Amino acid sequence: MTPGHGSNIAQSSSAPFTVTADKTTFKEGDQITVSLNNQSADQFKGFMLQARQVGSSTPIGTFNVTDINVQFLSCDGVANSSVSHTSNRNKSSIEAKWTAPTSGQLGDIEFRATFVKNFTTFWVGVKSSAVVYTGTPATAAPTVSSNPDCGKTKVCFSQPSSCDPTANTACYFMAVQTSSNQSEMRIEMFGQADGYVAIGFSDDKEMGNDDIYICGKDSSGNLQVQHAISTGKTAPTILSLGNVTDIRTTLMNGNTINCSFTSRNVISTGSRATSTSEYYLMIAAGPSSSQGNIQIHTNKYVSSTKANLQDPSQVVTSAEEFPAIVKAHGCLMLISWMTTGSIGMLIARYLKGVAKDHGCCCKDFWFMAHVSLMALSVTATAIAFILVFSYARDWSGGAHPVLGCLVMILSLIQPIVAAFRCEPNHERRFIFNWAHSFIALAIKGLAVAAIFTGLALFEEYKEDGWMLKVMGGFVTWEALTYILQDLNLRAKKKDSEICNFGSMRPETVLLVLYLLGNLAFLIALLVGIGRS
């Protein structure tokens, strides 16, 4: 609440202004009129006003004003939790109405204000007298007993499907019981999280324009219920809780969150849906900051189909975030361009001298290995390409599909160019050699970029990004292999070797070592995709 007025600091003297409330006690939902007044002839040009629980630094409740000289501010993600000036005209008094929250762990509050007399003279943290909380402390939610009613009176959604929160604390669960005209909903949520569990109603399976209820820890570590609307991949906007009653909360073992409440708020999604009673159901869970602000979720589950909130008999199951066909696409591309394609390129560049004049069908062994591996890579790429397009049936947008299409096109061009190459001793053979090498380099670079962007999609909502780090480790490993192979190639031109391995050539040893590391990185990424 400190103005950013250059190097000027707040006054330490007593402020010539006061903050007063028209009540000395309050309970949930009460409205208090707060007045900012001057004590003498001094006037203030600017101000900021918040309500806070005694001893806390987080704003609480919401303000309502009609004065054109006053504007709302959103602080700590809570809309209308603060008010401030709209102009620098002199003021002798300001009045605002504050509304207490209707849920959460409430306690005594005080109103705090900043007064600005001029650019260099201002006071911060001017307090009102404490307003004593006389309401009823938040009631602990009973142990979740919703499962017997699922399919009978309640629409339920859980992950794993049909898990029982009374027996499995690793269960993420939500239940909605609506009145016949959907004017009232009894909502329950349960799950494990360090900060919050949230449930949402959406017109589609993507986040954005979703009606959300959050049950999470506030700055004091107590559970509170909040109403919000999501705006995509940014933090949701906290709304006024509205007509929410009978809130019950329980926090077990510090991370098992259980909340239930009755909401008479109308579900608002900026609806594009044809039915106002059918929504995709969402559950998300994640950490909160020390100020009680929710952070990016670590778990997210979305129903496979829309749920009719007035039809409890339906079975609502979780949609797989990445279907098996998408995972197969990713695995095939990894195998193609991390392993078979990479080894085929290394053999063609560095191992032509190994088993020279030995092979099959008048072709050297290195050539047969190179052609076989690259043909396998192109075939697997084509299969992966067909799989993902048959699943999406549309252009998804973004860099990944563009890179994938370029890899597919060049992968098909490369063998066509090779099929029409001239003889090794032809005077224009160098044209093919340069074209073949350039296309191979382009495919490799584009494939690596496609893999990185694809893994980023798998880890879109994960903070650690470990698969991207593993891929970075693989790129480093491959670069090191190329450097060592190149050094050995230069040494051979001088009738030398970078290291002596007896009967085994250094380039063969380096290839074996590369293959072992390659498989380790590949298996790690395949496991990661399988678990996504």
Short mmCIF file of C-alpha atoms in Angstrom, two decimals:
data_model
loop_
_atom_site.label_atom_id
_atom_site.label_comp_id
_atom_site.label_asym_id
_atom_site.label_seq_id
_atom_site.Cartn_x
_atom_site.Cartn_y
_atom_site.Cartn_z
CA MET A 1 0.00 0.00 0.00
CA THR A 2 3.04 2.25 -0.34
CA PRO A 3 2.95 4.81 -3.19
CA GLY A 4 5.73 4.57 -5.76
CA HIS A 5 6.80 8.18 -5.39
CA GLY A 6 10.46 7.89 -6.24
CA SER A 7 12.79 7.94 -3.23
CA ASN A 8 10.20 9.53 -0.93
CA ILE A 9 9.24 7.52 2.12
CA ALA A 10 6.13 7.44 4.29
CA GLN A 11 5.79 9.91 7.16
CA SER A 12 6.53 8.57 10.63
CA SER A 13 4.43 11.21 12.37
CA SER A 14 0.80 10.70 13.32
CA ALA A 15 -1.49 11.17 10.31
CA PRO A 16 -3.89 14.16 10.27
CA PHE A 17 -6.52 11.79 8.87
CA THR A 18 -8.70 9.04 10.38
CA VAL A 19 -10.26 5.75 9.34
CA THR A 20 -13.55 4.91 11.08
CA ALA A 21 -16.15 2.15 10.77
CA ASP A 22 -19.82 2.52 11.65
CA LYS A 23 -19.88 -0.85 13.45
CA THR A 24 -17.78 -2.39 16.20
CA THR A 25 -18.79 -6.01 15.47
CA PHE A 26 -19.64 -8.02 12.35
CA LYS A 27 -20.53 -11.47 11.08
CA GLU A 28 -20.61 -13.21 7.67
CA GLY A 29 -22.16 -11.07 4.92
CA ASP A 30 -22.49 -7.92 7.06
CA GLN A 31 -22.02 -4.51 5.46
CA ILE A 32 -19.92 -1.83 7.16
CA THR A 33 -19.63 1.81 6.12
CA VAL A 34 -16.03 3.02 6.28
CA SER A 35 -15.17 6.73 6.35
CA LEU A 36 -11.89 8.48 5.60
CA ASN A 37 -11.81 11.98 7.12
CA ASN A 38 -9.42 14.83 7.79
CA GLN A 39 -8.83 15.98 11.37
CA SER A 40 -7.89 19.54 10.54
CA ALA A 41 -7.62 21.77 7.50
CA ASP A 42 -5.35 19.24 5.82
CA GLN A 43 -6.76 17.54 2.76
CA PHE A 44 -5.59 14.46 0.86
CA LYS A 45 -5.20 14.07 -2.90
CA GLY A 46 -4.93 10.28 -3.01
CA PHE A 47 -5.82 7.28 -0.86
CA MET A 48 -6.04 3.50 -0.78
CA LEU A 49 -8.28 1.48 1.54
CA GLN A 50 -8.34 -2.21 2.48
CA ALA A 51 -9.82 -4.47 5.14
CA ARG A 52 -7.53 -7.03 6.72
CA GLN A 53 -7.78 -9.54 9.51
CA VAL A 54 -5.83 -8.30 12.50
CA GLY A 55 -2.22 -9.41 12.07
CA SER A 56 -2.67 -10.36 8.40
CA SER A 57 -1.34 -8.67 5.26
CA THR A 58 -3.99 -10.08 2.91
CA PRO A 59 -7.10 -8.03 1.98
CA ILE A 60 -10.44 -9.56 2.89
CA GLY A 61 -14.03 -8.87 1.80
CA THR A 62 -15.20 -6.60 -1.00
CA PHE A 63 -16.09 -2.91 -1.35
CA ASN A 64 -19.04 -1.18 -2.96
CA VAL A 65 -18.91 2.52 -3.85
CA THR A 66 -21.00 4.99 -5.88
CA ASP A 67 -18.69 8.01 -5.64
CA ILE A 68 -17.16 8.92 -9.04
CA ASN A 69 -13.95 9.86 -7.22
CA VAL A 70 -13.45 6.25 -6.10
CA GLN A 71 -12.37 3.20 -8.12
CA PHE A 72 -12.10 -0.51 -7.32
CA LEU A 73 -8.78 -2.37 -7.23
CA SER A 74 -8.07 -6.10 -7.36
CA CYS A 75 -5.38 -7.06 -4.88
CA ASP A 76 -3.96 -10.56 -4.32
CA GLY A 77 -6.30 -11.83 -7.03
CA VAL A 78 -9.47 -10.71 -5.21
CA ALA A 79 -11.70 -8.36 -7.22
CA ASN A 80 -12.94 -5.19 -5.47
CA SER A 81 -10.86 -5.96 -2.37
CA SER A 82 -9.45 -2.41 -2.30
CA VAL A 83 -10.53 1.10 -3.31
CA SER A 84 -8.51 4.10 -4.41
CA HIS A 85 -8.86 7.59 -5.90
CA THR A 86 -9.60 8.44 -9.53
CA SER A 87 -8.21 11.99 -9.49
CA ASN A 88 -5.74 14.12 -7.55
CA ARG A 89 -8.30 16.70 -6.48
CA ASN A 90 -8.20 17.65 -2.80
CA LYS A 91 -10.53 15.60 -0.61
CA SER A 92 -11.62 16.01 3.00
CA SER A 93 -13.71 12.83 3.28
CA ILE A 94 -14.47 9.60 1.41
CA GLU A 95 -17.04 6.94 2.21
CA ALA A 96 -17.15 3.30 1.06
CA LYS A 97 -19.23 0.27 1.98
CA TRP A 98 -17.46 -2.97 2.81
CA THR A 99 -19.12 -6.40 2.70
CA ALA A 100 -17.78 -9.24 4.83
CA PRO A 101 -17.10 -12.66 3.26
CA THR A 102 -19.83 -15.24 3.66
CA SER A 103 -17.42 -18.13 4.29
CA GLY A 104 -13.96 -19.04 5.43
CA GLN A 105 -12.08 -18.78 8.68
CA LEU A 106 -13.00 -15.25 9.77
CA GLY A 107 -11.70 -13.21 12.69
CA ASP A 108 -11.42 -9.66 13.95
CA ILE A 109 -10.62 -7.13 11.23
CA GLU A 110 -9.29 -3.60 10.89
CA PHE A 111 -9.41 -1.15 8.00
CA ARG A 112 -6.10 0.22 6.76
CA ALA A 113 -5.57 3.24 4.57
CA THR A 114 -2.85 5.16 2.79
CA PHE A 115 -3.29 8.95 2.59
CA VAL A 116 -1.37 11.08 0.07
CA LYS A 117 -1.19 14.81 0.82
CA ASN A 118 1.24 15.51 -2.01
CA PHE A 119 3.98 13.74 -3.94
CA THR A 120 6.47 13.86 -1.08
CA THR A 121 4.13 13.68 1.91
CA PHE A 122 2.05 10.57 2.58
CA TRP A 123 1.10 8.19 5.40
CA VAL A 124 0.86 4.39 5.06
CA GLY A 125 -0.99 1.90 7.25
CA VAL A 126 -3.36 4.26 9.05
CA LYS A 127 -5.65 1.89 10.98
CA SER A 128 -9.21 1.95 12.22
CA SER A 129 -10.22 0.46 15.54
CA ALA A 130 -10.60 -3.32 15.41
CA VAL A 131 -14.02 -4.62 14.38
CA VAL A 132 -14.78 -7.76 16.38
CA TYR A 133 -16.00 -10.90 14.61
CA THR A 134 -19.12 -12.34 16.28
CA GLY A 135 -20.24 -14.82 13.63
CA THR A 136 -20.24 -18.60 13.70
CA PRO A 137 -16.86 -20.24 13.02
CA ALA A 138 -16.71 -22.29 9.81
CA THR A 139 -18.23 -25.73 10.30
CA ALA A 140 -16.09 -28.74 9.53
CA ALA A 141 -17.37 -30.73 6.59
CA PRO A 142 -18.51 -34.22 7.44
CA THR A 143 -16.57 -37.12 6.02
CA VAL A 144 -17.52 -37.34 2.36
CA SER A 145 -20.45 -39.72 2.03
CA SER A 146 -21.43 -38.90 -1.52
CA ASN A 147 -20.64 -42.16 -3.29
CA PRO A 148 -23.80 -44.02 -2.24
CA ASP A 149 -25.83 -41.16 -3.72
CA CYS A 150 -23.90 -40.97 -6.98
CA GLY A 151 -26.16 -41.94 -9.85
CA LYS A 152 -29.23 -41.51 -7.64
CA THR A 153 -29.49 -37.92 -6.47
CA LYS A 154 -26.05 -36.57 -7.39
CA VAL A 155 -23.99 -36.19 -10.53
CA CYS A 156 -20.51 -37.38 -9.58
CA PHE A 157 -17.13 -37.14 -11.28
CA SER A 158 -13.90 -38.57 -9.92
CA GLN A 159 -10.37 -39.56 -10.82
CA PRO A 160 -9.69 -42.48 -10.80
CA SER A 161 -13.17 -43.23 -12.12
CA SER A 162 -15.66 -44.30 -9.42
CA CYS A 163 -13.05 -43.95 -6.67
CA ASP A 164 -14.37 -43.69 -3.12
CA PRO A 165 -13.10 -40.64 -1.19
CA THR A 166 -14.10 -42.29 2.10
CA ALA A 167 -11.62 -45.10 1.47
CA ASN A 168 -9.02 -43.54 -0.82
CA THR A 169 -7.43 -40.20 0.02
CA ALA A 170 -5.76 -40.19 -3.42
CA CYS A 171 -9.24 -39.82 -4.94
CA TYR A 172 -10.19 -36.53 -6.61
CA PHE A 173 -13.96 -36.20 -6.36
CA MET A 174 -16.78 -33.77 -7.02
CA ALA A 175 -20.55 -34.14 -6.68
CA VAL A 176 -23.40 -31.82 -7.70
CA GLN A 177 -26.98 -32.16 -6.51
CA THR A 178 -29.33 -29.69 -8.17
CA SER A 179 -32.89 -28.59 -7.56
CA SER A 180 -35.46 -29.30 -10.27
CA ASN A 181 -35.06 -25.86 -11.84
CA GLN A 182 -31.30 -25.71 -11.18
CA SER A 183 -31.72 -22.64 -8.99
CA GLU A 184 -29.80 -24.31 -6.18
CA MET A 185 -26.82 -26.67 -6.20
CA ARG A 186 -25.21 -28.60 -3.38
CA ILE A 187 -21.57 -28.96 -4.37
CA GLU A 188 -18.95 -31.20 -2.78
CA MET A 189 -15.26 -31.48 -3.60
CA PHE A 190 -12.46 -33.62 -2.26
CA GLY A 191 -8.80 -34.15 -3.11
CA GLN A 192 -5.18 -34.02 -2.05
CA ALA A 193 -3.24 -30.80 -2.66
CA ASP A 194 -0.72 -28.53 -0.97
CA GLY A 195 -2.87 -25.48 -1.61
CA TYR A 196 -6.27 -25.93 -3.23
CA VAL A 197 -8.78 -28.13 -4.99
CA ALA A 198 -11.03 -26.50 -7.60
CA ILE A 199 -14.00 -27.68 -9.62
CA GLY A 200 -15.31 -26.10 -12.80
CA PHE A 201 -18.18 -26.09 -15.26
CA SER A 202 -17.15 -25.62 -18.90
CA ASP A 203 -18.63 -25.56 -22.39
CA ASP A 204 -15.60 -27.44 -23.74
CA LYS A 205 -12.63 -29.48 -22.55
CA GLU A 206 -10.27 -26.52 -22.61
CA MET A 207 -9.67 -24.02 -19.83
CA GLY A 208 -11.13 -20.57 -20.45
CA ASN A 209 -14.54 -19.01 -19.74
CA ASP A 210 -15.24 -21.61 -17.06
CA ASP A 211 -17.27 -21.14 -13.87
CA ILE A 212 -15.05 -22.22 -10.98
CA TYR A 213 -15.30 -22.82 -7.25
CA ILE A 214 -12.05 -23.04 -5.29
CA CYS A 215 -11.53 -24.60 -1.89
CA GLY A 216 -8.06 -23.60 -0.77
CA LYS A 217 -5.81 -22.36 1.98
CA ASP A 218 -5.74 -18.66 2.79
CA SER A 219 -2.70 -16.76 4.08
CA SER A 220 -3.30 -18.21 7.56
CA GLY A 221 -3.49 -21.81 6.31
CA ASN A 222 -7.25 -22.05 6.84
CA LEU A 223 -9.60 -23.28 4.13
CA GLN A 224 -11.81 -20.80 2.32
CA VAL A 225 -14.25 -21.12 -0.56
CA GLN A 226 -13.90 -18.74 -3.51
CA HIS A 227 -15.86 -18.19 -6.71
CA ALA A 228 -13.92 -17.44 -9.90
CA ILE A 229 -13.95 -17.47 -13.67
CA SER A 230 -10.98 -18.75 -15.69
CA THR A 231 -9.52 -16.75 -18.53
CA GLY A 232 -7.38 -19.44 -20.13
CA LYS A 233 -3.92 -20.39 -18.94
CA THR A 234 -3.55 -17.44 -16.60
CA ALA A 235 -4.69 -17.34 -12.99
CA PRO A 236 -8.50 -17.21 -12.73
CA THR A 237 -10.24 -13.99 -11.78
CA ILE A 238 -11.69 -14.16 -8.27
CA LEU A 239 -15.31 -13.01 -8.13
CA SER A 240 -17.58 -12.07 -5.28
CA LEU A 241 -18.71 -15.30 -3.63
CA GLY A 242 -22.30 -14.32 -4.24
CA ASN A 243 -25.19 -16.40 -2.96
CA VAL A 244 -23.25 -19.24 -1.36
CA THR A 245 -24.34 -20.64 2.02
CA ASP A 246 -23.87 -23.59 4.40
CA ILE A 247 -20.13 -23.81 3.80
CA ARG A 248 -18.36 -26.71 5.44
CA THR A 249 -14.61 -27.30 5.24
CA THR A 250 -12.18 -29.89 6.56
CA LEU A 251 -8.39 -30.04 6.18
CA MET A 252 -6.91 -33.42 7.10
CA ASN A 253 -3.19 -34.14 7.48
CA GLY A 254 -2.42 -30.72 6.05
CA ASN A 255 -3.13 -31.68 2.43
CA THR A 256 -6.45 -33.54 2.18
CA ILE A 257 -9.07 -30.92 1.32
CA ASN A 258 -12.81 -31.46 1.72
CA CYS A 259 -15.38 -28.73 1.13
CA SER A 260 -19.13 -28.63 0.61
CA PHE A 261 -21.55 -25.73 0.17
CA THR A 262 -24.83 -24.66 -1.36
CA SER A 263 -24.72 -22.24 -4.30
CA ARG A 264 -27.61 -20.30 -5.75
CA ASN A 265 -25.36 -18.54 -8.26
CA VAL A 266 -26.19 -18.98 -11.93
CA ILE A 267 -23.46 -20.88 -13.77
CA SER A 268 -21.80 -18.40 -16.13
CA THR A 269 -19.43 -19.62 -18.85
CA GLY A 270 -19.93 -17.02 -21.59
CA SER A 271 -21.97 -19.90 -22.85
CA ARG A 272 -21.72 -21.25 -26.33
CA ALA A 273 -23.61 -24.33 -25.24
CA THR A 274 -27.09 -25.23 -26.46
CA SER A 275 -28.18 -26.45 -23.03
CA THR A 276 -27.77 -24.54 -19.81
CA SER A 277 -27.73 -27.76 -17.75
CA GLU A 278 -24.98 -29.61 -19.63
CA TYR A 279 -21.32 -28.90 -18.94
CA TYR A 280 -17.97 -30.59 -19.01
CA LEU A 281 -16.88 -31.11 -15.40
CA MET A 282 -13.35 -30.21 -14.32
CA ILE A 283 -11.26 -30.91 -11.24
CA ALA A 284 -7.90 -29.20 -10.68
CA ALA A 285 -5.53 -29.20 -7.73
CA GLY A 286 -2.24 -27.50 -6.95
CA PRO A 287 -0.22 -25.34 -4.57
CA SER A 288 -0.98 -21.89 -3.18
CA SER A 289 1.37 -19.03 -2.36
CA SER A 290 1.98 -17.88 1.21
CA GLN A 291 -0.57 -15.12 0.55
CA GLY A 292 -3.22 -17.70 -0.32
CA ASN A 293 -3.13 -17.11 -4.10
CA ILE A 294 -3.55 -20.25 -6.19
CA GLN A 295 -0.67 -21.31 -8.42
CA ILE A 296 -0.68 -23.34 -11.65
CA HIS A 297 -2.33 -26.70 -11.09
CA THR A 298 -0.34 -29.92 -10.88
CA ASN A 299 -3.37 -32.16 -11.49
CA LYS A 300 -6.22 -31.59 -13.94
CA TYR A 301 -9.08 -33.88 -14.89
CA VAL A 302 -11.87 -33.25 -17.38
CA SER A 303 -14.97 -35.36 -18.02
CA SER A 304 -15.03 -37.23 -21.34
CA THR A 305 -18.51 -35.92 -22.18
CA LYS A 306 -20.85 -33.18 -21.02
CA ALA A 307 -22.77 -33.96 -17.85
CA ASN A 308 -26.44 -33.06 -17.48
CA LEU A 309 -26.61 -31.68 -13.94
CA GLN A 310 -30.29 -32.60 -13.77
CA ASP A 311 -29.72 -36.24 -14.70
CA PRO A 312 -27.89 -38.06 -11.87
CA SER A 313 -28.33 -41.45 -13.56
CA GLN A 314 -25.60 -40.81 -16.13
CA VAL A 315 -22.08 -42.14 -15.63
CA VAL A 316 -19.47 -39.39 -15.89
CA THR A 317 -15.96 -40.63 -16.69
CA SER A 318 -12.66 -38.83 -17.02
CA ALA A 319 -11.30 -37.98 -20.44
CA GLU A 320 -7.79 -39.20 -21.04
CA GLU A 321 -5.70 -36.04 -21.36
CA PHE A 322 -3.62 -37.63 -24.10
CA PRO A 323 -5.36 -40.53 -25.90
CA ALA A 324 -3.36 -43.63 -26.77
CA ILE A 325 -3.26 -42.66 -30.46
CA VAL A 326 -1.55 -39.35 -29.59
CA LYS A 327 0.93 -41.12 -27.32
CA ALA A 328 1.67 -43.61 -30.11
CA HIS A 329 2.37 -40.69 -32.45
CA GLY A 330 4.85 -39.23 -29.97
CA CYS A 331 6.58 -42.55 -29.32
CA LEU A 332 7.01 -43.32 -33.03
CA MET A 333 8.50 -39.90 -33.69
CA LEU A 334 10.93 -40.30 -30.80
CA ILE A 335 12.06 -43.72 -32.00
CA SER A 336 12.41 -42.44 -35.58
CA TRP A 337 14.49 -39.33 -34.96
CA MET A 338 16.20 -40.02 -31.66
CA THR A 339 17.34 -43.56 -32.42
CA THR A 340 16.95 -45.13 -35.88
CA GLY A 341 17.42 -41.90 -37.83
CA SER A 342 20.30 -40.69 -35.66
CA ILE A 343 22.19 -43.99 -35.85
CA GLY A 344 21.61 -44.18 -39.62
CA MET A 345 23.13 -40.72 -40.06
CA LEU A 346 26.13 -41.51 -37.84
CA ILE A 347 26.87 -44.70 -39.76
CA ALA A 348 26.76 -42.91 -43.12
CA ARG A 349 29.05 -40.14 -41.92
CA TYR A 350 31.66 -41.96 -39.82
CA LEU A 351 31.55 -45.75 -40.34
CA LYS A 352 32.01 -46.18 -44.10
CA GLY A 353 35.40 -47.72 -43.49
CA VAL A 354 34.09 -50.42 -41.14
CA ALA A 355 33.62 -53.82 -42.86
CA LYS A 356 34.57 -52.23 -46.18
CA ASP A 357 33.94 -54.45 -49.20
CA HIS A 358 31.78 -56.68 -47.00
CA GLY A 359 28.04 -56.67 -47.30
CA CYS A 360 25.17 -57.97 -49.39
CA CYS A 361 23.97 -57.58 -52.98
CA CYS A 362 27.21 -55.85 -53.94
CA LYS A 363 26.59 -53.16 -51.34
CA ASP A 364 28.80 -52.42 -48.31
CA PHE A 365 27.51 -53.20 -44.85
CA TRP A 366 27.43 -49.52 -43.83
CA PHE A 367 25.25 -48.70 -46.82
CA MET A 368 22.78 -51.51 -46.08
CA ALA A 369 22.57 -50.46 -42.43
CA HIS A 370 22.12 -46.79 -43.36
CA VAL A 371 19.36 -47.48 -45.92
CA SER A 372 17.52 -49.90 -43.60
CA LEU A 373 17.56 -47.56 -40.62
CA MET A 374 16.53 -44.52 -42.64
CA ALA A 375 13.74 -46.47 -44.39
CA LEU A 376 12.50 -47.56 -40.96
CA SER A 377 12.58 -43.93 -39.79
CA VAL A 378 10.60 -42.68 -42.79
CA THR A 379 8.04 -45.48 -42.42
CA ALA A 380 7.56 -44.81 -38.68
CA THR A 381 7.29 -41.06 -39.37
CA ALA A 382 4.59 -41.65 -41.98
CA ILE A 383 2.64 -43.90 -39.60
CA ALA A 384 2.92 -41.32 -36.78
CA PHE A 385 1.83 -38.59 -39.20
CA ILE A 386 -1.26 -40.55 -40.30
CA LEU A 387 -2.18 -41.47 -36.70
CA VAL A 388 -2.22 -37.93 -35.38
CA PHE A 389 -4.10 -36.49 -38.36
CA SER A 390 -6.70 -39.27 -38.19
CA TYR A 391 -7.21 -38.35 -34.53
CA ALA A 392 -7.25 -34.55 -34.87
CA ARG A 393 -9.04 -34.39 -38.24
CA ASP A 394 -8.15 -30.73 -38.32
CA TRP A 395 -5.24 -28.32 -38.15
CA SER A 396 -4.48 -27.76 -34.47
CA GLY A 397 -2.29 -24.69 -34.94
CA GLY A 398 0.98 -23.79 -33.29
CA ALA A 399 4.59 -24.60 -34.22
CA HIS A 400 4.49 -28.36 -33.63
CA PRO A 401 2.27 -29.40 -36.58
CA VAL A 402 4.17 -27.07 -38.93
CA LEU A 403 7.48 -28.66 -37.93
CA GLY A 404 5.98 -32.14 -38.19
CA CYS A 405 4.69 -31.50 -41.72
CA LEU A 406 8.09 -30.20 -42.84
CA VAL A 407 9.80 -33.30 -41.42
CA MET A 408 7.30 -35.54 -43.24
CA ILE A 409 7.72 -33.72 -46.57
CA LEU A 410 11.53 -33.75 -46.45
CA SER A 411 11.54 -37.38 -45.29
CA LEU A 412 9.67 -38.33 -48.46
CA ILE A 413 11.85 -36.14 -50.70
CA GLN A 414 15.11 -37.63 -49.40
CA PRO A 415 14.67 -41.23 -50.69
CA ILE A 416 13.31 -39.91 -54.00
CA VAL A 417 16.46 -37.82 -54.47
CA ALA A 418 18.61 -40.82 -53.47
CA ALA A 419 16.83 -43.09 -55.98
CA PHE A 420 17.89 -40.83 -58.88
CA ARG A 421 21.49 -40.28 -57.77
CA CYS A 422 24.24 -40.64 -60.33
CA GLU A 423 27.18 -43.06 -60.12
CA PRO A 424 29.80 -42.42 -57.40
CA ASN A 425 32.43 -41.46 -59.98
CA HIS A 426 30.18 -39.19 -62.01
CA GLU A 427 31.47 -35.63 -62.39
CA ARG A 428 28.26 -34.18 -60.95
CA ARG A 429 27.99 -36.59 -58.04
CA PHE A 430 28.92 -33.72 -55.68
CA ILE A 431 25.52 -32.12 -56.36
CA PHE A 432 23.74 -35.15 -54.94
CA ASN A 433 26.16 -35.37 -52.02
CA TRP A 434 25.55 -31.76 -51.00
CA ALA A 435 21.77 -31.98 -51.53
CA HIS A 436 21.54 -35.25 -49.62
CA SER A 437 23.57 -33.86 -46.72
CA PHE A 438 21.66 -30.58 -46.61
CA ILE A 439 18.24 -32.29 -46.58
CA ALA A 440 19.44 -34.70 -43.87
CA LEU A 441 20.66 -31.80 -41.73
CA ALA A 442 17.37 -29.94 -42.24
CA ILE A 443 15.33 -33.03 -41.30
CA LYS A 444 17.43 -33.56 -38.18
CA GLY A 445 17.10 -29.96 -37.00
CA LEU A 446 13.37 -29.81 -37.70
CA ALA A 447 12.78 -33.20 -36.05
CA VAL A 448 14.56 -32.14 -32.88
CA ALA A 449 12.53 -28.90 -32.79
CA ALA A 450 9.32 -30.90 -33.37
CA ILE A 451 10.20 -33.23 -30.50
CA PHE A 452 10.84 -30.31 -28.14
CA THR A 453 7.54 -28.62 -29.04
CA GLY A 454 5.70 -31.95 -28.78
CA LEU A 455 7.11 -32.68 -25.33
CA ALA A 456 6.14 -29.15 -24.29
CA LEU A 457 2.52 -30.04 -25.13
CA PHE A 458 2.73 -33.13 -22.93
CA GLU A 459 4.15 -31.03 -20.10
CA GLU A 460 2.00 -27.95 -20.63
CA TYR A 461 0.62 -27.97 -17.06
CA LYS A 462 3.67 -29.40 -15.30
CA GLU A 463 6.10 -27.11 -13.57
CA ASP A 464 9.17 -29.39 -13.50
CA GLY A 465 9.31 -30.00 -17.29
CA TRP A 466 11.51 -33.05 -16.74
CA MET A 467 10.96 -34.54 -20.21
CA LEU A 468 12.21 -31.35 -21.84
CA LYS A 469 15.30 -31.56 -19.62
CA VAL A 470 15.85 -35.19 -20.65
CA MET A 471 15.58 -34.19 -24.30
CA GLY A 472 18.09 -31.43 -23.67
CA GLY A 473 20.41 -34.04 -22.16
CA PHE A 474 20.01 -36.22 -25.27
CA VAL A 475 20.89 -33.33 -27.59
CA THR A 476 24.02 -32.69 -25.53
CA TRP A 477 24.92 -36.39 -25.63
CA GLU A 478 24.50 -36.52 -29.41
CA ALA A 479 26.51 -33.33 -29.91
CA LEU A 480 29.34 -34.79 -27.80
CA THR A 481 29.27 -37.97 -29.93
CA TYR A 482 29.53 -35.98 -33.15
CA ILE A 483 32.45 -33.96 -31.76
CA LEU A 484 34.37 -37.11 -30.74
CA GLN A 485 33.61 -38.86 -34.04
CA ASP A 486 34.76 -35.79 -35.95
CA LEU A 487 37.98 -35.60 -33.96
CA ASN A 488 38.62 -39.26 -34.69
CA LEU A 489 37.91 -38.73 -38.39
CA ARG A 490 40.47 -35.91 -38.53
CA ALA A 491 42.98 -38.04 -36.66
CA LYS A 492 42.54 -40.89 -39.16
CA LYS A 493 43.36 -38.55 -42.02
CA LYS A 494 46.72 -38.08 -40.29
CA ASP A 495 47.14 -41.87 -39.85
CA SER A 496 46.36 -41.55 -36.16
CA GLU A 497 43.55 -42.35 -33.68
CA ILE A 498 42.12 -40.39 -30.75
CA CYS A 499 42.28 -43.56 -28.64
CA ASN A 500 43.38 -47.17 -29.08
CA PHE A 501 40.81 -49.90 -28.36
CA GLY A 502 42.81 -52.81 -29.69
CA SER A 503 41.04 -54.67 -32.46
CA MET A 504 37.97 -52.43 -32.29
CA ARG A 505 37.97 -49.20 -34.19
CA PRO A 506 37.36 -45.99 -32.18
CA GLU A 507 34.40 -45.04 -34.38
CA THR A 508 32.74 -48.40 -33.59
CA VAL A 509 33.30 -47.98 -29.84
CA LEU A 510 31.89 -44.46 -29.97
CA LEU A 511 28.83 -45.72 -31.84
CA VAL A 512 28.19 -48.42 -29.21
CA LEU A 513 28.56 -45.89 -26.38
CA TYR A 514 26.22 -43.51 -28.19
CA LEU A 515 23.66 -46.27 -28.67
CA LEU A 516 23.67 -47.14 -24.96
CA GLY A 517 23.15 -43.51 -23.95
CA ASN A 518 20.60 -43.05 -26.71
CA LEU A 519 18.50 -45.95 -25.44
CA ALA A 520 18.61 -44.61 -21.88
CA PHE A 521 17.27 -41.21 -22.95
CA LEU A 522 14.72 -42.81 -25.29
CA ILE A 523 13.31 -45.17 -22.66
CA ALA A 524 12.99 -42.32 -20.15
CA LEU A 525 10.98 -40.25 -22.62
CA LEU A 526 8.81 -43.19 -23.69
CA VAL A 527 7.95 -43.87 -20.05
CA GLY A 528 7.18 -40.18 -19.53
CA ILE A 529 4.80 -40.11 -22.51
CA GLY A 530 3.13 -43.31 -21.35
CA ARG A 531 2.40 -41.75 -17.96
CA SER A 532 1.08 -38.46 -19.36
#
